Amino acid sequence: MKSQRVKSMLSAAVVIGTMASAHAEDVEVLHWWTSGGEAAALNVLKDDLAGQGIGWQDMPVAGGGGGNAMTVLRARVTSGTPPTAVQMLGFDIQDWAAEEVVANLNGVADAEGWNAVVPDALQQFSTYDGKWVSAPVNVHSTNWIWANKKLLKEVGAKQPETWEELIVTLDKLKAAGYIPLAHGGQPWQDATIFDSVVLTTGGIDFYKKAMIDLDPEALGSDTMVKIFDRMSQLRDYVDKNFPGRDWNLASALVIEDKAGMQIMGDWAKGEFLKAGKVPNEDFACFRMPGTQGMVTFNADQFVMFDVGDSKAQQAMAKAIMSPEFQSAFNVVKGSVPARTDVSNEAFDACGKKGMADLAEANKNGTLVGSMAHGHAAPAAVKNAVYDVVTNHFNGGMNSKQATKALVSAVQDAQ
């Protein structure tokens, strides 16, 4: 434990040391976008700011869920030297805002009309105590499947529309010698699949009761036992080398014709595009069977920290929320814009579908935060769910035991 603390302090010291070279007109940005597709998307923002004469001090901290980045951030804030902007998700934004260390963006938000164009589900996280504290970059949705069309055709499988058809498709891929389901054995990835299985098995009302309201009856129900049973089913279609695999390496298995499909958020599309793959030709994008019309979401946002009167910071917030940037960035990233008035003209087939799905879910009240990605419940609860889901997925307990453990873990975390 002590050695971990020392490592964190040394890491923070190195990062803090880079500040000396930053100019007043620069923005110092802490983020965890380090994969190929993510880096390409981030360059859109860097180039936008460069065109305004604003320099970019890059602070990449690897780690898909952002946990490592939050450790570095804590050290920076504690030392009194916060970055200009930090990539952040969900309830983490609210937690930092409560510490009164973030900037007030109401000036630029009012001038640009953010309240009228950002969905309420996002504003729940972007605002705190009446003030805008972050600029949402996008809306990711997590209940997607990315499938290799060549392999589906080869094994005679169609795009599945029900759970039963999904299992049939996975069986055909397995019989043909392919990895049916590309997956990385990390808790947040296990939980990403769990989100979709909860939604397809229990429906939107059950998802809200269990994952958002944290209702003990829903968490301990027969439906939850069935959900864990289905997680066990999917576990049989994952290859033996999945433990510790990064999500983008799982995507690569599908891209390279080694695996049939991946259950992953729409950031995966960026990896397919970077590899030169074409939507609806080389790969298919569709909702987890049984969840069409429903969207579990997370949204990357840049929280602006209180660094004094920073014109560069205000310019960055304005640039992030401009319709032009929202289109250009999300075309590359694989996500959809965080504002509802952006044209879908520049988006590919999967992007257009994502925007239409988001609009439908926003209208019908079926747009719900992803538990796996910190938008359904606070971090303590999310981590408790991670522990149970991963333990079960790796054979540590059966479905009834996992259901009972889930109830206890969530109650203890609240």
GROMACS .gro file of C-alpha atoms in nm:
model
  414
    1MET     CA    1   0.000   0.000   0.000
    2LYS     CA    2   0.283   0.237   0.095
    3SER     CA    3   0.469   0.164  -0.230
    4GLN     CA    4   0.156   0.241  -0.432
    5ARG     CA    5   0.124   0.575  -0.252
    6VAL     CA    6   0.487   0.656  -0.328
    7LYS     CA    7   0.440   0.568  -0.695
    8SER     CA    8   0.134   0.793  -0.715
    9MET     CA    9   0.325   1.080  -0.553
   10LEU     CA   10   0.619   1.037  -0.791
   11SER     CA   11   0.385   1.021  -1.089
   12ALA     CA   12   0.209   1.336  -0.974
   13ALA     CA   13   0.543   1.510  -0.920
   14VAL     CA   14   0.649   1.438  -1.278
   15VAL     CA   15   0.319   1.570  -1.410
   16ILE     CA   16   0.338   1.882  -1.192
   17GLY     CA   17   0.689   1.945  -1.319
   18THR     CA   18   0.560   1.981  -1.675
   19MET     CA   19   0.362   2.289  -1.575
   20ALA     CA   20   0.665   2.517  -1.580
   21SER     CA   21   0.667   2.513  -1.959
   22ALA     CA   22   0.299   2.602  -1.993
   23HIS     CA   23   0.215   2.950  -2.121
   24ALA     CA   24  -0.077   3.162  -2.007
   25GLU     CA   25  -0.250   3.112  -2.343
   26ASP     CA   26  -0.223   2.732  -2.318
   27VAL     CA   27  -0.472   2.482  -2.185
   28GLU     CA   28  -0.339   2.190  -1.984
   29VAL     CA   29  -0.562   1.891  -2.043
   30LEU     CA   30  -0.573   1.568  -1.840
   31HIS     CA   31  -0.736   1.278  -2.023
   32TRP     CA   32  -0.718   0.903  -2.087
   33TRP     CA   33  -0.777   0.896  -2.462
   34THR     CA   34  -0.470   0.697  -2.563
   35SER     CA   35  -0.593   0.441  -2.817
   36GLY     CA   36  -0.554   0.509  -3.188
   37GLY     CA   37  -0.914   0.607  -3.258
   38GLU     CA   38  -0.936   0.815  -2.941
   39ALA     CA   39  -0.612   1.002  -3.014
   40ALA     CA   40  -0.732   1.079  -3.366
   41ALA     CA   41  -1.054   1.226  -3.227
   42LEU     CA   42  -0.867   1.434  -2.970
   43ASN     CA   43  -0.655   1.586  -3.247
   44VAL     CA   44  -0.971   1.750  -3.381
   45LEU     CA   45  -0.995   1.954  -3.060
   46LYS     CA   46  -0.623   2.029  -3.051
   47ASP     CA   47  -0.634   2.158  -3.410
   48ASP     CA   48  -0.944   2.366  -3.339
   49LEU     CA   49  -0.773   2.541  -3.049
   50ALA     CA   50  -0.446   2.579  -3.238
   51GLY     CA   51  -0.640   2.773  -3.502
   52GLN     CA   52  -0.732   3.018  -3.226
   53GLY     CA   53  -0.370   3.052  -3.113
   54ILE     CA   54  -0.425   2.839  -2.802
   55GLY     CA   55  -0.153   2.588  -2.715
   56TRP     CA   56  -0.221   2.241  -2.578
   57GLN     CA   57  -0.029   2.092  -2.286
   58ASP     CA   58  -0.110   1.721  -2.314
   59MET     CA   59  -0.148   1.505  -2.001
   60PRO     CA   60  -0.247   1.155  -2.118
   61VAL     CA   61  -0.291   0.898  -1.842
   62ALA     CA   62  -0.364   0.548  -1.975
   63GLY     CA   63  -0.655   0.349  -1.836
   64GLY     CA   64  -0.989   0.297  -2.010
   65GLY     CA   65  -1.219   0.391  -1.723
   66GLY     CA   66  -1.021   0.695  -1.609
   67GLY     CA   67  -0.932   0.562  -1.264
   68ASN     CA   68  -0.560   0.631  -1.309
   69ALA     CA   69  -0.635   0.981  -1.433
   70MET     CA   70  -0.842   1.055  -1.122
   71THR     CA   71  -0.548   0.951  -0.901
   72VAL     CA   72  -0.320   1.199  -1.078
   73LEU     CA   73  -0.590   1.467  -1.061
   74ARG     CA   74  -0.627   1.425  -0.685
   75ALA     CA   75  -0.254   1.485  -0.642
   76ARG     CA   76  -0.266   1.794  -0.865
   77VAL     CA   77  -0.561   1.952  -0.685
   78THR     CA   78  -0.414   1.872  -0.344
   79SER     CA   79  -0.092   2.048  -0.445
   80GLY     CA   80  -0.287   2.355  -0.553
   81THR     CA   81  -0.198   2.317  -0.922
   82PRO     CA   82  -0.509   2.183  -1.099
   83PRO     CA   83  -0.506   2.135  -1.478
   84THR     CA   84  -0.712   2.366  -1.698
   85ALA     CA   85  -0.948   2.090  -1.803
   86VAL     CA   86  -1.000   1.725  -1.717
   87GLN     CA   87  -1.187   1.453  -1.903
   88MET     CA   88  -1.445   1.315  -1.666
   89LEU     CA   89  -1.756   1.099  -1.645
   90GLY     CA   90  -2.088   1.110  -1.463
   91PHE     CA   91  -2.096   1.121  -1.087
   92ASP     CA   92  -1.724   1.202  -1.072
   93ILE     CA   93  -1.816   1.545  -1.209
   94GLN     CA   94  -2.065   1.602  -0.930
   95ASP     CA   95  -1.818   1.486  -0.666
   96TRP     CA   96  -1.550   1.731  -0.781
   97ALA     CA   97  -1.801   2.013  -0.815
   98ALA     CA   98  -1.905   1.956  -0.453
   99GLU     CA   99  -1.545   2.025  -0.348
  100GLU     CA  100  -1.576   2.379  -0.492
  101VAL     CA  101  -1.262   2.351  -0.703
  102VAL     CA  102  -1.424   2.381  -1.046
  103ALA     CA  103  -1.486   2.685  -1.264
  104ASN     CA  104  -1.824   2.846  -1.330
  105LEU     CA  105  -1.905   2.827  -1.702
  106ASN     CA  106  -2.244   3.001  -1.686
  107GLY     CA  107  -2.111   3.299  -1.882
  108VAL     CA  108  -2.024   3.100  -2.193
  109ALA     CA  109  -2.316   2.858  -2.142
  110ASP     CA  110  -2.570   3.141  -2.135
  111ALA     CA  111  -2.411   3.319  -2.429
  112GLU     CA  112  -2.411   3.001  -2.639
  113GLY     CA  113  -2.755   2.874  -2.529
  114TRP     CA  114  -2.641   2.538  -2.388
  115ASN     CA  115  -2.954   2.492  -2.176
  116ALA     CA  116  -3.175   2.468  -2.483
  117VAL     CA  117  -2.971   2.213  -2.678
  118VAL     CA  118  -2.817   1.973  -2.423
  119PRO     CA  119  -3.048   1.685  -2.317
  120ASP     CA  120  -3.162   1.697  -1.956
  121ALA     CA  121  -3.004   1.358  -1.891
  122LEU     CA  122  -2.662   1.514  -1.963
  123GLN     CA  123  -2.728   1.837  -1.779
  124GLN     CA  124  -2.780   1.627  -1.467
  125PHE     CA  125  -2.402   1.577  -1.473
  126SER     CA  126  -2.282   1.894  -1.650
  127THR     CA  127  -2.433   2.132  -1.395
  128TYR     CA  128  -2.404   2.160  -1.019
  129ASP     CA  129  -2.592   2.390  -0.784
  130GLY     CA  130  -2.717   2.604  -1.071
  131LYS     CA  131  -2.388   2.645  -1.256
  132TRP     CA  132  -2.235   2.477  -1.558
  133VAL     CA  133  -1.907   2.313  -1.454
  134SER     CA  134  -1.824   2.108  -1.762
  135ALA     CA  135  -1.860   2.102  -2.138
  136PRO     CA  136  -1.999   1.772  -2.272
  137VAL     CA  137  -1.807   1.653  -2.574
  138ASN     CA  138  -2.032   1.371  -2.682
  139VAL     CA  139  -2.286   1.108  -2.592
  140HIS     CA  140  -2.167   0.750  -2.605
  141SER     CA  141  -2.414   0.469  -2.589
  142THR     CA  142  -2.305   0.136  -2.452
  143ASN     CA  143  -2.564  -0.122  -2.561
  144TRP     CA  144  -2.405  -0.181  -2.903
  145ILE     CA  145  -2.279  -0.493  -3.078
  146TRP     CA  146  -2.004  -0.464  -3.340
  147ALA     CA  147  -1.999  -0.761  -3.574
  148ASN     CA  148  -1.774  -0.880  -3.855
  149LYS     CA  149  -2.004  -0.908  -4.158
  150LYS     CA  150  -1.768  -1.135  -4.350
  151LEU     CA  151  -1.768  -1.393  -4.072
  152LEU     CA  152  -2.143  -1.373  -4.016
  153LYS     CA  153  -2.197  -1.441  -4.386
  154GLU     CA  154  -1.943  -1.722  -4.385
  155VAL     CA  155  -2.117  -1.909  -4.102
  156GLY     CA  156  -2.465  -1.840  -4.238
  157ALA     CA  157  -2.575  -1.620  -3.952
  158LYS     CA  158  -2.800  -1.316  -3.969
  159GLN     CA  159  -2.805  -1.011  -3.747
  160PRO     CA  160  -2.973  -1.137  -3.427
  161GLU     CA  161  -3.287  -0.961  -3.309
  162THR     CA  162  -3.358  -1.167  -2.996
  163TRP     CA  163  -3.149  -1.324  -2.722
  164GLU     CA  164  -3.217  -1.669  -2.865
  165GLU     CA  165  -3.097  -1.560  -3.210
  166LEU     CA  166  -2.784  -1.410  -3.051
  167ILE     CA  167  -2.699  -1.746  -2.894
  168VAL     CA  168  -2.758  -1.926  -3.225
  169THR     CA  169  -2.521  -1.682  -3.399
  170LEU     CA  170  -2.253  -1.727  -3.132
  171ASP     CA  171  -2.286  -2.105  -3.160
  172LYS     CA  172  -2.233  -2.088  -3.537
  173LEU     CA  173  -1.921  -1.877  -3.496
  174LYS     CA  174  -1.786  -2.114  -3.233
  175ALA     CA  175  -1.850  -2.420  -3.450
  176ALA     CA  176  -1.659  -2.257  -3.736
  177GLY     CA  177  -1.353  -2.211  -3.516
  178TYR     CA  178  -1.379  -1.836  -3.457
  179ILE     CA  179  -1.386  -1.652  -3.125
  180PRO     CA  180  -1.759  -1.586  -3.097
  181LEU     CA  181  -1.735  -1.293  -2.854
  182ALA     CA  182  -1.429  -1.068  -2.835
  183HIS     CA  183  -1.389  -0.944  -2.481
  184GLY     CA  184  -1.135  -0.797  -2.244
  185GLY     CA  185  -1.137  -0.929  -1.891
  186GLN     CA  186  -1.142  -0.601  -1.702
  187PRO     CA  187  -1.416  -0.512  -1.450
  188TRP     CA  188  -1.552  -0.219  -1.649
  189GLN     CA  189  -1.574  -0.434  -1.962
  190ASP     CA  190  -1.755  -0.711  -1.775
  191ALA     CA  191  -1.994  -0.447  -1.642
  192THR     CA  192  -2.049  -0.305  -1.991
  193ILE     CA  193  -2.186  -0.641  -2.102
  194PHE     CA  194  -2.386  -0.663  -1.779
  195ASP     CA  195  -2.560  -0.330  -1.856
  196SER     CA  196  -2.686  -0.466  -2.186
  197VAL     CA  197  -2.792  -0.801  -2.040
  198VAL     CA  198  -2.989  -0.625  -1.764
  199LEU     CA  199  -3.161  -0.407  -2.025
  200THR     CA  200  -3.249  -0.687  -2.267
  201THR     CA  201  -3.361  -0.926  -1.993
  202GLY     CA  202  -3.557  -0.694  -1.765
  203GLY     CA  203  -3.653  -0.406  -1.993
  204ILE     CA  204  -3.628  -0.034  -1.931
  205ASP     CA  205  -3.843  -0.021  -1.615
  206PHE     CA  206  -3.647  -0.299  -1.449
  207TYR     CA  207  -3.318  -0.134  -1.546
  208LYS     CA  208  -3.428   0.190  -1.383
  209LYS     CA  209  -3.540   0.014  -1.064
  210ALA     CA  210  -3.228  -0.201  -1.032
  211MET     CA  211  -2.945   0.013  -1.169
  212ILE     CA  212  -3.064   0.368  -1.097
  213ASP     CA  213  -3.311   0.343  -0.807
  214LEU     CA  214  -3.106   0.056  -0.658
  215ASP     CA  215  -3.429  -0.108  -0.544
  216PRO     CA  216  -3.342  -0.412  -0.324
  217GLU     CA  217  -3.636  -0.615  -0.456
  218ALA     CA  218  -3.527  -0.567  -0.815
  219LEU     CA  219  -3.163  -0.636  -0.732
  220GLY     CA  220  -3.256  -0.959  -0.554
  221SER     CA  221  -3.526  -1.076  -0.795
  222ASP     CA  222  -3.561  -1.386  -1.011
  223THR     CA  223  -3.503  -1.157  -1.309
  224MET     CA  224  -3.157  -1.075  -1.172
  225VAL     CA  225  -3.083  -1.447  -1.134
  226LYS     CA  226  -3.176  -1.491  -1.502
  227ILE     CA  227  -2.947  -1.200  -1.591
  228PHE     CA  228  -2.653  -1.368  -1.420
  229ASP     CA  229  -2.746  -1.696  -1.593
  230ARG     CA  230  -2.719  -1.517  -1.924
  231MET     CA  231  -2.384  -1.368  -1.826
  232SER     CA  232  -2.265  -1.726  -1.767
  233GLN     CA  233  -2.390  -1.818  -2.113
  234LEU     CA  234  -2.186  -1.540  -2.272
  235ARG     CA  235  -1.880  -1.642  -2.072
  236ASP     CA  236  -1.874  -1.969  -2.271
  237TYR     CA  237  -1.816  -1.774  -2.593
  238VAL     CA  238  -1.511  -1.579  -2.475
  239ASP     CA  239  -1.162  -1.705  -2.559
  240LYS     CA  240  -0.922  -1.822  -2.287
  241ASN     CA  241  -0.684  -1.527  -2.336
  242PHE     CA  242  -0.939  -1.261  -2.242
  243PRO     CA  243  -0.814  -1.173  -1.888
  244GLY     CA  244  -0.659  -0.826  -1.877
  245ARG     CA  245  -0.708  -0.758  -2.248
  246ASP     CA  246  -0.769  -0.391  -2.334
  247TRP     CA  247  -1.096  -0.312  -2.507
  248ASN     CA  248  -0.933  -0.191  -2.829
  249LEU     CA  249  -0.741  -0.519  -2.860
  250ALA     CA  250  -1.074  -0.700  -2.837
  251SER     CA  251  -1.203  -0.474  -3.115
  252ALA     CA  252  -0.895  -0.567  -3.318
  253LEU     CA  253  -0.993  -0.934  -3.302
  254VAL     CA  254  -1.318  -0.850  -3.480
  255ILE     CA  255  -1.143  -0.619  -3.726
  256GLU     CA  256  -0.884  -0.886  -3.811
  257ASP     CA  257  -1.142  -1.161  -3.882
  258LYS     CA  258  -1.051  -1.354  -3.567
  259ALA     CA  259  -1.371  -1.289  -3.372
  260GLY     CA  260  -1.734  -1.253  -3.472
  261MET     CA  261  -1.857  -0.973  -3.251
  262GLN     CA  262  -1.795  -0.747  -2.954
  263ILE     CA  263  -2.039  -0.597  -2.703
  264MET     CA  264  -1.895  -0.252  -2.644
  265GLY     CA  265  -1.977   0.118  -2.642
  266ASP     CA  266  -1.967   0.312  -2.966
  267TRP     CA  267  -1.609   0.427  -2.907
  268ALA     CA  268  -1.526   0.090  -3.064
  269LYS     CA  269  -1.635   0.229  -3.399
  270GLY     CA  270  -1.336   0.462  -3.397
  271GLU     CA  271  -1.107   0.159  -3.405
  272PHE     CA  272  -1.291   0.011  -3.705
  273LEU     CA  273  -1.277   0.341  -3.893
  274LYS     CA  274  -0.908   0.389  -3.818
  275ALA     CA  275  -0.847   0.042  -3.963
  276GLY     CA  276  -1.020   0.149  -4.286
  277LYS     CA  277  -1.334  -0.055  -4.229
  278VAL     CA  278  -1.668   0.064  -4.369
  279PRO     CA  279  -1.995   0.051  -4.171
  280ASN     CA  280  -2.257  -0.185  -4.314
  281GLU     CA  281  -1.996  -0.328  -4.553
  282ASP     CA  282  -1.714  -0.461  -4.338
  283PHE     CA  283  -1.889  -0.445  -4.003
  284ALA     CA  284  -2.240  -0.422  -3.866
  285CYS     CA  285  -2.353  -0.202  -3.579
  286PHE     CA  286  -2.672  -0.288  -3.397
  287ARG     CA  287  -2.824  -0.266  -3.052
  288MET     CA  288  -2.803  -0.555  -2.811
  289PRO     CA  289  -3.096  -0.773  -2.920
  290GLY     CA  290  -3.408  -0.672  -2.730
  291THR     CA  291  -3.288  -0.317  -2.654
  292GLN     CA  292  -3.380  -0.128  -2.970
  293GLY     CA  293  -3.541   0.201  -2.870
  294MET     CA  294  -3.350   0.205  -2.541
  295VAL     CA  295  -3.011   0.365  -2.486
  296THR     CA  296  -2.769   0.329  -2.197
  297PHE     CA  297  -2.534   0.622  -2.218
  298ASN     CA  298  -2.224   0.783  -2.085
  299ALA     CA  299  -2.087   1.119  -2.188
  300ASP     CA  300  -1.728   1.236  -2.196
  301GLN     CA  301  -1.708   1.586  -2.057
  302PHE     CA  302  -1.429   1.829  -1.990
  303VAL     CA  303  -1.456   1.967  -1.640
  304MET     CA  304  -1.298   2.309  -1.612
  305PHE     CA  305  -1.105   2.362  -1.290
  306ASP     CA  306  -1.074   2.695  -1.113
  307VAL     CA  307  -0.744   2.831  -1.245
  308GLY     CA  308  -0.839   3.199  -1.228
  309ASP     CA  309  -0.961   3.416  -1.513
  310SER     CA  310  -0.857   3.199  -1.807
  311LYS     CA  311  -0.961   3.320  -2.152
  312ALA     CA  312  -0.812   3.004  -2.302
  313GLN     CA  313  -1.031   2.793  -2.076
  314GLN     CA  314  -1.346   2.979  -2.180
  315ALA     CA  315  -1.241   2.948  -2.544
  316MET     CA  316  -1.193   2.574  -2.501
  317ALA     CA  317  -1.540   2.535  -2.350
  318LYS     CA  318  -1.695   2.736  -2.632
  319ALA     CA  319  -1.502   2.538  -2.896
  320ILE     CA  320  -1.613   2.204  -2.748
  321MET     CA  321  -1.978   2.301  -2.763
  322SER     CA  322  -1.979   2.455  -3.110
  323PRO     CA  323  -2.197   2.258  -3.358
  324GLU     CA  324  -1.906   2.245  -3.604
  325PHE     CA  325  -1.673   2.084  -3.351
  326GLN     CA  326  -1.942   1.851  -3.216
  327SER     CA  327  -1.990   1.716  -3.568
  328ALA     CA  328  -1.621   1.691  -3.662
  329PHE     CA  329  -1.516   1.532  -3.332
  330ASN     CA  330  -1.794   1.275  -3.308
  331VAL     CA  331  -1.759   1.166  -3.669
  332VAL     CA  332  -1.407   1.053  -3.576
  333LYS     CA  333  -1.476   0.934  -3.219
  334GLY     CA  334  -1.773   0.709  -3.302
  335SER     CA  335  -2.005   0.883  -3.057
  336VAL     CA  336  -2.285   1.131  -3.127
  337PRO     CA  337  -2.308   1.503  -3.047
  338ALA     CA  338  -2.395   1.623  -2.698
  339ARG     CA  339  -2.631   1.882  -2.841
  340THR     CA  340  -2.952   1.804  -3.026
  341ASP     CA  341  -2.928   2.060  -3.307
  342VAL     CA  342  -2.628   1.916  -3.493
  343SER     CA  343  -2.681   1.791  -3.849
  344ASN     CA  344  -2.622   1.420  -3.917
  345GLU     CA  345  -2.501   1.493  -4.271
  346ALA     CA  346  -2.133   1.419  -4.205
  347PHE     CA  347  -2.199   1.097  -4.013
  348ASP     CA  348  -2.173   0.743  -4.147
  349ALA     CA  349  -2.450   0.483  -4.129
  350CYS     CA  350  -2.371   0.385  -3.770
  351GLY     CA  351  -2.347   0.750  -3.665
  352LYS     CA  352  -2.682   0.833  -3.821
  353LYS     CA  353  -2.836   0.535  -3.643
  354GLY     CA  354  -2.680   0.643  -3.315
  355MET     CA  355  -2.819   0.996  -3.348
  356ALA     CA  356  -3.166   0.867  -3.438
  357ASP     CA  357  -3.162   0.621  -3.148
  358LEU     CA  358  -3.057   0.894  -2.905
  359ALA     CA  359  -3.332   1.128  -3.024
  360GLU     CA  360  -3.592   0.850  -2.992
  361ALA     CA  361  -3.476   0.751  -2.643
  362ASN     CA  362  -3.456   1.113  -2.527
  363LYS     CA  363  -3.814   1.171  -2.647
  364ASN     CA  364  -3.955   0.850  -2.497
  365GLY     CA  365  -3.781   0.857  -2.161
  366THR     CA  366  -3.574   0.550  -2.242
  367LEU     CA  367  -3.237   0.727  -2.226
  368VAL     CA  368  -3.074   0.593  -1.909
  369GLY     CA  369  -2.731   0.625  -1.757
  370SER     CA  370  -2.489   0.335  -1.785
  371MET     CA  371  -2.404   0.170  -1.454
  372ALA     CA  372  -2.077   0.042  -1.599
  373HIS     CA  373  -1.967   0.392  -1.694
  374GLY     CA  374  -2.061   0.592  -1.388
  375HIS     CA  375  -2.390   0.742  -1.506
  376ALA     CA  376  -2.642   0.533  -1.311
  377ALA     CA  377  -2.506   0.544  -0.956
  378PRO     CA  378  -2.213   0.699  -0.766
  379ALA     CA  379  -1.866   0.547  -0.784
  380ALA     CA  380  -1.892   0.346  -0.460
  381VAL     CA  381  -2.200   0.163  -0.590
  382LYS     CA  382  -2.053   0.121  -0.937
  383ASN     CA  383  -1.741  -0.039  -0.793
  384ALA     CA  384  -1.948  -0.269  -0.573
  385VAL     CA  385  -2.139  -0.387  -0.881
  386TYR     CA  386  -1.807  -0.436  -1.065
  387ASP     CA  387  -1.682  -0.666  -0.789
  388VAL     CA  388  -1.986  -0.893  -0.797
  389VAL     CA  389  -2.021  -0.903  -1.176
  390THR     CA  390  -1.653  -0.982  -1.234
  391ASN     CA  391  -1.642  -1.242  -0.957
  392HIS     CA  392  -1.943  -1.418  -1.108
  393PHE     CA  393  -1.818  -1.386  -1.468
  394ASN     CA  394  -1.494  -1.555  -1.369
  395GLY     CA  395  -1.669  -1.845  -1.196
  396GLY     CA  396  -1.636  -1.726  -0.837
  397MET     CA  397  -2.004  -1.781  -0.759
  398ASN     CA  398  -2.321  -1.910  -0.918
  399SER     CA  399  -2.612  -1.691  -1.030
  400LYS     CA  400  -2.815  -1.717  -0.709
  401GLN     CA  401  -2.509  -1.641  -0.499
  402ALA     CA  402  -2.424  -1.345  -0.723
  403THR     CA  403  -2.776  -1.206  -0.691
  404LYS     CA  404  -2.762  -1.226  -0.314
  405ALA     CA  405  -2.414  -1.073  -0.313
  406LEU     CA  406  -2.529  -0.790  -0.539
  407VAL     CA  407  -2.801  -0.685  -0.296
  408SER     CA  408  -2.558  -0.680  -0.004
  409ALA     CA  409  -2.281  -0.505  -0.199
  410VAL     CA  410  -2.506  -0.225  -0.321
  411GLN     CA  411  -2.658  -0.169   0.024
  412ASP     CA  412  -2.315  -0.157   0.186
  413ALA     CA  413  -2.189   0.091  -0.075
  414GLN     CA  414  -2.466   0.345  -0.020
   0.00000   0.00000   0.00000
